[in-house]
Structures are given as C-alpha cells and as structure tokens.
Coordinates of C-alpha atoms in Angstrom, one line a residue:
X15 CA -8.7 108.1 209.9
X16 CA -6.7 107.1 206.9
X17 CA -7.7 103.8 206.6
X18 CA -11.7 104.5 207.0
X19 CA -11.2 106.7 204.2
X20 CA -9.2 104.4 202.0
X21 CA -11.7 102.0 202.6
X22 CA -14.9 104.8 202.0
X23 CA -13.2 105.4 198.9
X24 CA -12.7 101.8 197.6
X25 CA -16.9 101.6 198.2
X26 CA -16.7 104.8 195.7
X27 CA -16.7 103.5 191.9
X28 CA -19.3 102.1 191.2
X29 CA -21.1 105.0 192.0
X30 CA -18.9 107.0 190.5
X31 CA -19.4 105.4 187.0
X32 CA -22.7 105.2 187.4
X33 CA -22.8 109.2 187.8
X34 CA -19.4 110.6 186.8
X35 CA -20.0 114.0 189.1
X36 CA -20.5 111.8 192.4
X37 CA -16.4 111.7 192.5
X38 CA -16.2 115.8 192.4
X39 CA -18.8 116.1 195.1
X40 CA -17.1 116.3 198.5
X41 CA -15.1 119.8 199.1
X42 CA -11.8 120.4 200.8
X43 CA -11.2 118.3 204.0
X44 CA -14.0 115.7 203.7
X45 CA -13.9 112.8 202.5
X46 CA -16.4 110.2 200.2
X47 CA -18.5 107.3 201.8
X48 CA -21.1 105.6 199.9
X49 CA -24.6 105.1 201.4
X50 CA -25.5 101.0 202.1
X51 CA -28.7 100.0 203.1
X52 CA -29.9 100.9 206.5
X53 CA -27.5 103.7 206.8
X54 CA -29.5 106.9 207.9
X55 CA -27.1 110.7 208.4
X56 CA -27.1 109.9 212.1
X57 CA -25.7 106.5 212.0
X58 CA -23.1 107.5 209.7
X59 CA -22.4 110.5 211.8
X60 CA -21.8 108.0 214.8
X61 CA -20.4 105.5 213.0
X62 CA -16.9 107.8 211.8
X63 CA -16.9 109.8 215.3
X64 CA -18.4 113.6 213.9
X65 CA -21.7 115.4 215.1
X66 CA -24.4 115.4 212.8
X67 CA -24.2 118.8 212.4
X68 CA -20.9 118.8 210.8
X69 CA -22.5 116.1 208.8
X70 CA -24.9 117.9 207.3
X71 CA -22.9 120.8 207.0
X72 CA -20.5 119.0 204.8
X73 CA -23.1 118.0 202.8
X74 CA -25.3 120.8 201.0
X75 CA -25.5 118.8 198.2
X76 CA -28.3 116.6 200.2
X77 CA -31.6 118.9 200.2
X78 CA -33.0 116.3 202.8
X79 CA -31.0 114.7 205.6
X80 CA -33.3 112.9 206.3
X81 CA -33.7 110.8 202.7
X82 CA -31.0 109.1 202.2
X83 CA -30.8 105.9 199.6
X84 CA -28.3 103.5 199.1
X85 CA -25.2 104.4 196.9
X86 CA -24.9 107.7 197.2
X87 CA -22.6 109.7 198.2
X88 CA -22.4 111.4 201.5
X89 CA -19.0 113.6 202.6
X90 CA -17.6 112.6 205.9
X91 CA -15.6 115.9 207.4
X92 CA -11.9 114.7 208.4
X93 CA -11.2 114.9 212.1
X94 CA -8.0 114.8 213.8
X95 CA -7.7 113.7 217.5
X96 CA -5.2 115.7 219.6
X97 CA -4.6 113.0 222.6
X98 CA -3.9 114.5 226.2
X99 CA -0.6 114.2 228.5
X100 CA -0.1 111.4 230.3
X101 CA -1.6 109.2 227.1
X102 CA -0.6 108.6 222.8
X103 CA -2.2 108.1 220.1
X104 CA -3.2 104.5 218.5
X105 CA -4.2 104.2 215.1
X106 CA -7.6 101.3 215.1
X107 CA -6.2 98.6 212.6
X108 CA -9.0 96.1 211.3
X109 CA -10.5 93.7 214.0
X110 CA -9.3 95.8 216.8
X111 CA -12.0 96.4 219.9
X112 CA -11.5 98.8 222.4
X113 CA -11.3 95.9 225.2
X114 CA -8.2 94.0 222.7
X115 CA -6.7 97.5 222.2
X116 CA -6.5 98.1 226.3
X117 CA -4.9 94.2 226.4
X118 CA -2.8 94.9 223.8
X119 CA -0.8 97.8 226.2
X120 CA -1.4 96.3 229.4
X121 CA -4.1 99.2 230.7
X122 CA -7.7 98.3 232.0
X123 CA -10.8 98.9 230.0
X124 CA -12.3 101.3 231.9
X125 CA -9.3 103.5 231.9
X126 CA -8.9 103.1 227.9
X127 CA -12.9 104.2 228.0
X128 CA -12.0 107.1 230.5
X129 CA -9.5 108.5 228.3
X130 CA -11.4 108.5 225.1
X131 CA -14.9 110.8 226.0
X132 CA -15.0 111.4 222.2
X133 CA -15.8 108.0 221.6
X134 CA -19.6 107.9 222.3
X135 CA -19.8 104.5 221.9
X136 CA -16.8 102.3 222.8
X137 CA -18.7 99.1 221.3
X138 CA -18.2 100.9 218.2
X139 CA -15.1 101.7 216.8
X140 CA -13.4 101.2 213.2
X141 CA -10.0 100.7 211.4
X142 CA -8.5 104.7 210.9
X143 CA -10.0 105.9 214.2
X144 CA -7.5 107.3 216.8
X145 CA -7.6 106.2 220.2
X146 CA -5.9 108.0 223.3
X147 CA -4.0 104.8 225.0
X148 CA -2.9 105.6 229.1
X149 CA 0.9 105.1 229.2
X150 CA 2.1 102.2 231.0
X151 CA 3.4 102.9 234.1
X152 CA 7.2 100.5 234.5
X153 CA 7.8 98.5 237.6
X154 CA 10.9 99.3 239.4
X155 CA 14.4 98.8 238.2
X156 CA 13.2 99.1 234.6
X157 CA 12.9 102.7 232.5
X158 CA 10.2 104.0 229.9
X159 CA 11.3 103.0 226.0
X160 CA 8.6 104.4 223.6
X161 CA 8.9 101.9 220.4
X162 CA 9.4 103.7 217.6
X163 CA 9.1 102.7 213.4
X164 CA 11.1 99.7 212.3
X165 CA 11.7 98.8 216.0
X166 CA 11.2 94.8 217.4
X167 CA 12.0 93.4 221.3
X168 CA 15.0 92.1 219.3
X169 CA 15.9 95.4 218.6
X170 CA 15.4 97.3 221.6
X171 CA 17.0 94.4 223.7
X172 CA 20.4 94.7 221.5
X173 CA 20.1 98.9 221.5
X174 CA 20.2 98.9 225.4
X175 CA 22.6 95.8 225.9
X176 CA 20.1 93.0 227.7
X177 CA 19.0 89.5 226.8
X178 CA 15.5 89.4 224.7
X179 CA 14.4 87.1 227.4
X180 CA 15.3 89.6 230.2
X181 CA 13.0 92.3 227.8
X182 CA 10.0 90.3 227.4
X183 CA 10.3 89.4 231.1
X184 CA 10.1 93.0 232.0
X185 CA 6.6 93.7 230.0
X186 CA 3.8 90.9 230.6
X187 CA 1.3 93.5 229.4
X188 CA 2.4 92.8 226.0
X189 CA 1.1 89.6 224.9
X190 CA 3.1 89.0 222.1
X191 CA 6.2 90.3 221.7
X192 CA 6.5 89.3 218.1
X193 CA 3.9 92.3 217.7
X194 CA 4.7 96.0 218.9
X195 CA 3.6 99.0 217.7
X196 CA 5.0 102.9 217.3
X197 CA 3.7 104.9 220.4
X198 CA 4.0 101.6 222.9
X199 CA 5.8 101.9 226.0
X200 CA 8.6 98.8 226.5
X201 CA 9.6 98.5 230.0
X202 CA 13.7 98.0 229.7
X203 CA 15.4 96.6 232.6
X204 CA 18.3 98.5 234.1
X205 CA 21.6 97.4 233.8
X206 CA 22.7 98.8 237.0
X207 CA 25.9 97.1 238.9
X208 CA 26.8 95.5 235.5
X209 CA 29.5 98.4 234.7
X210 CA 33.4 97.1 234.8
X211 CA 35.9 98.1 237.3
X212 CA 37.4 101.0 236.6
X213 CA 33.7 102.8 236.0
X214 CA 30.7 104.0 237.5
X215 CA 27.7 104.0 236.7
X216 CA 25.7 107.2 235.2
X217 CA 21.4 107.1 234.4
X218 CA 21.4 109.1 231.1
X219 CA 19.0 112.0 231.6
X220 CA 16.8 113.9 229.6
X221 CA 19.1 116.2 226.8
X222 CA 22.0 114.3 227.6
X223 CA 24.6 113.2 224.9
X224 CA 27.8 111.3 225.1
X225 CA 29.7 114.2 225.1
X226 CA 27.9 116.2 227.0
X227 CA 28.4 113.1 229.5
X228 CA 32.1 112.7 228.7
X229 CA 32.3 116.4 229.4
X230 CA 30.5 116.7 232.6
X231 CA 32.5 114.2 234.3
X232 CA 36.3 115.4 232.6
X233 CA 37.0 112.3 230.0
X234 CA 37.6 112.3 226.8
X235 CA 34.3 111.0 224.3
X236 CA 37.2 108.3 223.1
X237 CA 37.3 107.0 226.3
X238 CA 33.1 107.1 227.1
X239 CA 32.8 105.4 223.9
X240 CA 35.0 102.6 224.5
X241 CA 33.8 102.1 228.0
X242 CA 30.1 101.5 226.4
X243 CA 30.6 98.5 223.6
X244 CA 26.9 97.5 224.3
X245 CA 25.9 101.1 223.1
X246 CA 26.2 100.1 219.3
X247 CA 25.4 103.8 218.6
X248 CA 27.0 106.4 220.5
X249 CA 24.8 108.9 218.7
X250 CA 21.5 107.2 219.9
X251 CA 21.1 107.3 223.8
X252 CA 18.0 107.2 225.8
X253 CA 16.7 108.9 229.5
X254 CA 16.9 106.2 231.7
X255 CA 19.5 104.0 229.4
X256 CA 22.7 103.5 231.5
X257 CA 26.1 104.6 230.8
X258 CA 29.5 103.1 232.1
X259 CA 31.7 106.2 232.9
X260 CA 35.7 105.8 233.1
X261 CA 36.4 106.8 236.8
X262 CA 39.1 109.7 236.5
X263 CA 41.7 108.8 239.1
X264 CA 43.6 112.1 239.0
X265 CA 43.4 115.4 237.1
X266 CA 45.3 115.7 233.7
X267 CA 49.1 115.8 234.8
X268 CA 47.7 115.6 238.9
X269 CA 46.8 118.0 241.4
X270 CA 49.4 121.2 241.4
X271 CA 51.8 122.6 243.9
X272 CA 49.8 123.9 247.0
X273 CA 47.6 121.1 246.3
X274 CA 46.6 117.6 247.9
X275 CA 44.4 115.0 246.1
X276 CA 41.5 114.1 248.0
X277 CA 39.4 111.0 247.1
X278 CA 35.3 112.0 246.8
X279 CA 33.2 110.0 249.2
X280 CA 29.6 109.2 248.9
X281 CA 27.8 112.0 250.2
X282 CA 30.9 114.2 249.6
X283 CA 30.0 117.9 247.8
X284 CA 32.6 120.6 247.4
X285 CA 31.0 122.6 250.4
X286 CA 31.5 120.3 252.8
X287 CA 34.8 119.2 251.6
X288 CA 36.0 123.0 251.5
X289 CA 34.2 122.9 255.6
X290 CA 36.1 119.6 256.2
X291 CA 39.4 120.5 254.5
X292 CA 39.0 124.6 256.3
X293 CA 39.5 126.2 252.5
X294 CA 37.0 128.5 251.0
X295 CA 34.5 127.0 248.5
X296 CA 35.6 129.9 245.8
X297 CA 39.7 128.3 246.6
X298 CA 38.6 124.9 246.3
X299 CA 36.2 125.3 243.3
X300 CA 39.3 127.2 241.1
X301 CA 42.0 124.4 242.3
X302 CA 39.7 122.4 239.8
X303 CA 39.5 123.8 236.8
X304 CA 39.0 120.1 235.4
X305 CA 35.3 120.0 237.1
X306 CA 33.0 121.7 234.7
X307 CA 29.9 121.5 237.5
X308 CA 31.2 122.0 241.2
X309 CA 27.4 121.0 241.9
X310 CA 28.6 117.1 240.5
X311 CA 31.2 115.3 241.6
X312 CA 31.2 112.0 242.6
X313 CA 32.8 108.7 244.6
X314 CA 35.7 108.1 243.2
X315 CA 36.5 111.0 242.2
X316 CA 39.8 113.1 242.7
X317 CA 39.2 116.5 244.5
X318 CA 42.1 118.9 244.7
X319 CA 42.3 120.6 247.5
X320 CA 44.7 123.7 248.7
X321 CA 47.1 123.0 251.7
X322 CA 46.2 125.9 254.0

C-alpha cells in the first residue's frame, strides 16, 4: 500500500497549511488521506480495502462519520495482505485492472478474482494494493524460475545457458518480455541431452549446491565447475536447473585386490547388484567407500564388487 499512501500524502499540504495540526492527526500505523468531494467514510473505506469499522476507529478525531467535507483529513489504518500457498504477492502499479494484472501472468480472471476474496470489488482496485496472483503452472520440459530484483528474459536466459528466443518461446503468457516483474514465474526450458560426452546429466534439486553435487556423485568441485561453463555462477544454482556431471570411470587409484569393477546399468541399485554379483549388501557397500549414498548410483558408474 505504499504507493496509495504516497499518493494520500502528496493530496496532504494544502490542508496541512491551511491548519498546521491536520499533519499530527493520524496515530501510529495509519496513514493521511484528504477528503474530495463526494467521498463519504464508506466509500473511502471500500475504496483502500479496510471495514468501516476500522475506519472509524482510526479516526476519533471525527465526532460524526457520517459528516464529512472536502479537505479534511481522514486516517486510513495500514493493512498488510498475507497471500496463500500455491499464489504471491503483486504490488497494483498505476493503470493496472485486475483483468490486465491476470494477462499480465498468464492466469484467467476468474481465478485472479477467486484468489483475492478480500477484494470486494474487483472493478475497483488502486496503485499500492496487494493482489494474490495463482502461480503459473510450466508445460513439460520446462522448470519454475521465480524472477527476482534486477532480473530481465536476457538475464535469466544467459543464468540457465539457453537462447532468449528459446525463453520467450517457453512463456506466451507473458506478453511482453521486455516487462517482468519480482514474484513472476518464467517457464525455463530444460537443457536435457545437451550435456557433453564424458557427463551425465543431474536435475538440481531443492538444497542442492555444487559441492554438495560434486560430493554426492565422488568428483572433485574443480571438475563440476569446469564441466558447467554455461553456469556463470557456481554459487547461484536453481531446483530444476541442470547440471553436467563428469562421469567417474573408476574409483581414485581403481577398485582393490579382492575386487572387480562392475559398470552400473540403468535400473542397477547396490541390492540387486550385491543379489546378481551373490555378495552381501553390507560387503559391497564398504568395497566403496568412494560412494557417499549407496541409495545413488548411477549408469555409468563404476561399482566395486568383492570376488566371492
């Protein structure tokens, strides 16, 4: 509601030179609007999204709600909007309806309406206000990019290694990709199947790091890095953002004496290898050390497994 009130309080001084006090009159966590013709306690009330209650609550200073005159002062109680799961927050911006707003991020009217129950009147809705905006759901073979301050399409298409034109492909809800907003969803396309020979590729999930990647699959963070040149950040990775993983063709200095090297599959785990192989699970797990998660392995991989 920041704007509304900067805009309240740019209405304010010419009433507040006409009576110096008018400034001082709203309390703590209200802020001033100045009467205009027409205006009665209830329109004002409906017109910044608070009951007229709180309205008149915030302002003892008016012995009669109901008389009202143009320029004076009347103090509008500061509300915040907590927005429910499954939506964010949008910050109205001057000329915005809530029919452009649902165009804007690719939802329908009636679910931007649905969403927004404290709105009593969706015809009515001005700059400051916070609308709750559905999140976009992505089509397939794409991931969930929330934009965030300072970002453009340019941007977000060089952080996650695509062409722009791929980018804006991917998201014909957004009209204009010259203009995005903080909070927006960005459908990215994956870049699945475009890792080089010698890697595989890994979806980055939620948590995830480069070296808690590097770690989980036994490289060095050297060696993640410099299979990932279109990461230009290695401190900046996203769920759903894919990451080109060196495939480790043997363990440091190979498998030991007792020991035979064993190629994973797709499919493979280390029970059924330790059933296929007729080990124990707790023999084959400890023949490699250089697997931090026995419940992760993958095709390609080297498996060491002990000669019976």
């Amino acid at each position: 509601m920041e704007d509304q009130e900067k805009l309240a309080a740019e209405q304010a001084p010419s009433e507040a030179q006409a009576n110096p006090e008018a400034a001082n009159v709203c309390g703590p966590n209200t802020f001033p609007y100045i009467v205009r013709p027409g205006d009665t306690m209830f329109s004002i009330a409906r017109q910044f999204g608070v009951s007229l209650d709180a309205l008149i609550a915030a302002n003892p200073q008016i012995p009669d709600p109901s008389q009202i005159r143009p320029g004076q002062v009347v103090c509008i109680p500061r509300q915040s909007t907590t927005c429910p799961p499954g939506t964010f927050s949008y910050t109205v911006q001057p000329g915005d309806t809530m029919f452009s707003i649902a165009q804007r991020f690719g939802v329908s009217l009636d679910a931007l309406i649905a969403a927004n129950p404290q709105i009593p009147n969706p015809n009515l809705i001005f700059p400051g206000q916070i609308v709750c905006v559905p999140e976009f759901t992505c089509p397939p073979n794409t991931f969930r990019y929330t934009v965030q301050p300072g970002d453009t399409m340019f941007t977000i298409a060089q952080r996650f290694g695509v062409s722009l034109n791929a980018l804006i492909a991917a998201n014909p809800q957004i009209p204009n990709p010259n203009l995005i907003f903080p909070g927006q969803i960005v459908c990215v396309p994956r870049t699945d199947g475009r890792c080089p020979s010698g890697t595989f590729a890994y979806t980055v999930q939620p948590g995830d790091s480069m070296f808690l990647i590097a770690q989980r699959f036994g490289v060095s963070l050297n060696a993640l890095i410099a299979a990932n040149p279109q990461i230009p950040n290695p401190n900046l990775i996203f769920p759903g953002q894919i990451v080109c993983v060196p495939i480790v063709s043997q363990p440091p200095g190979g498998c030991p004496a007792g020991t035979f090297a064993y190629t994973v599959r797709p499919g493979d785990t280390m029970f059924n290898i330790a059933r296929r192989f007729g080990v124990s699970l707790d023999d084959l797990i400890r023949a490699n050390p250089q697997i931090p998660n026995p419940n992760q392995i993958r095709p390609g991989q080297i498996v060491c497994v002990p000669t019976r």
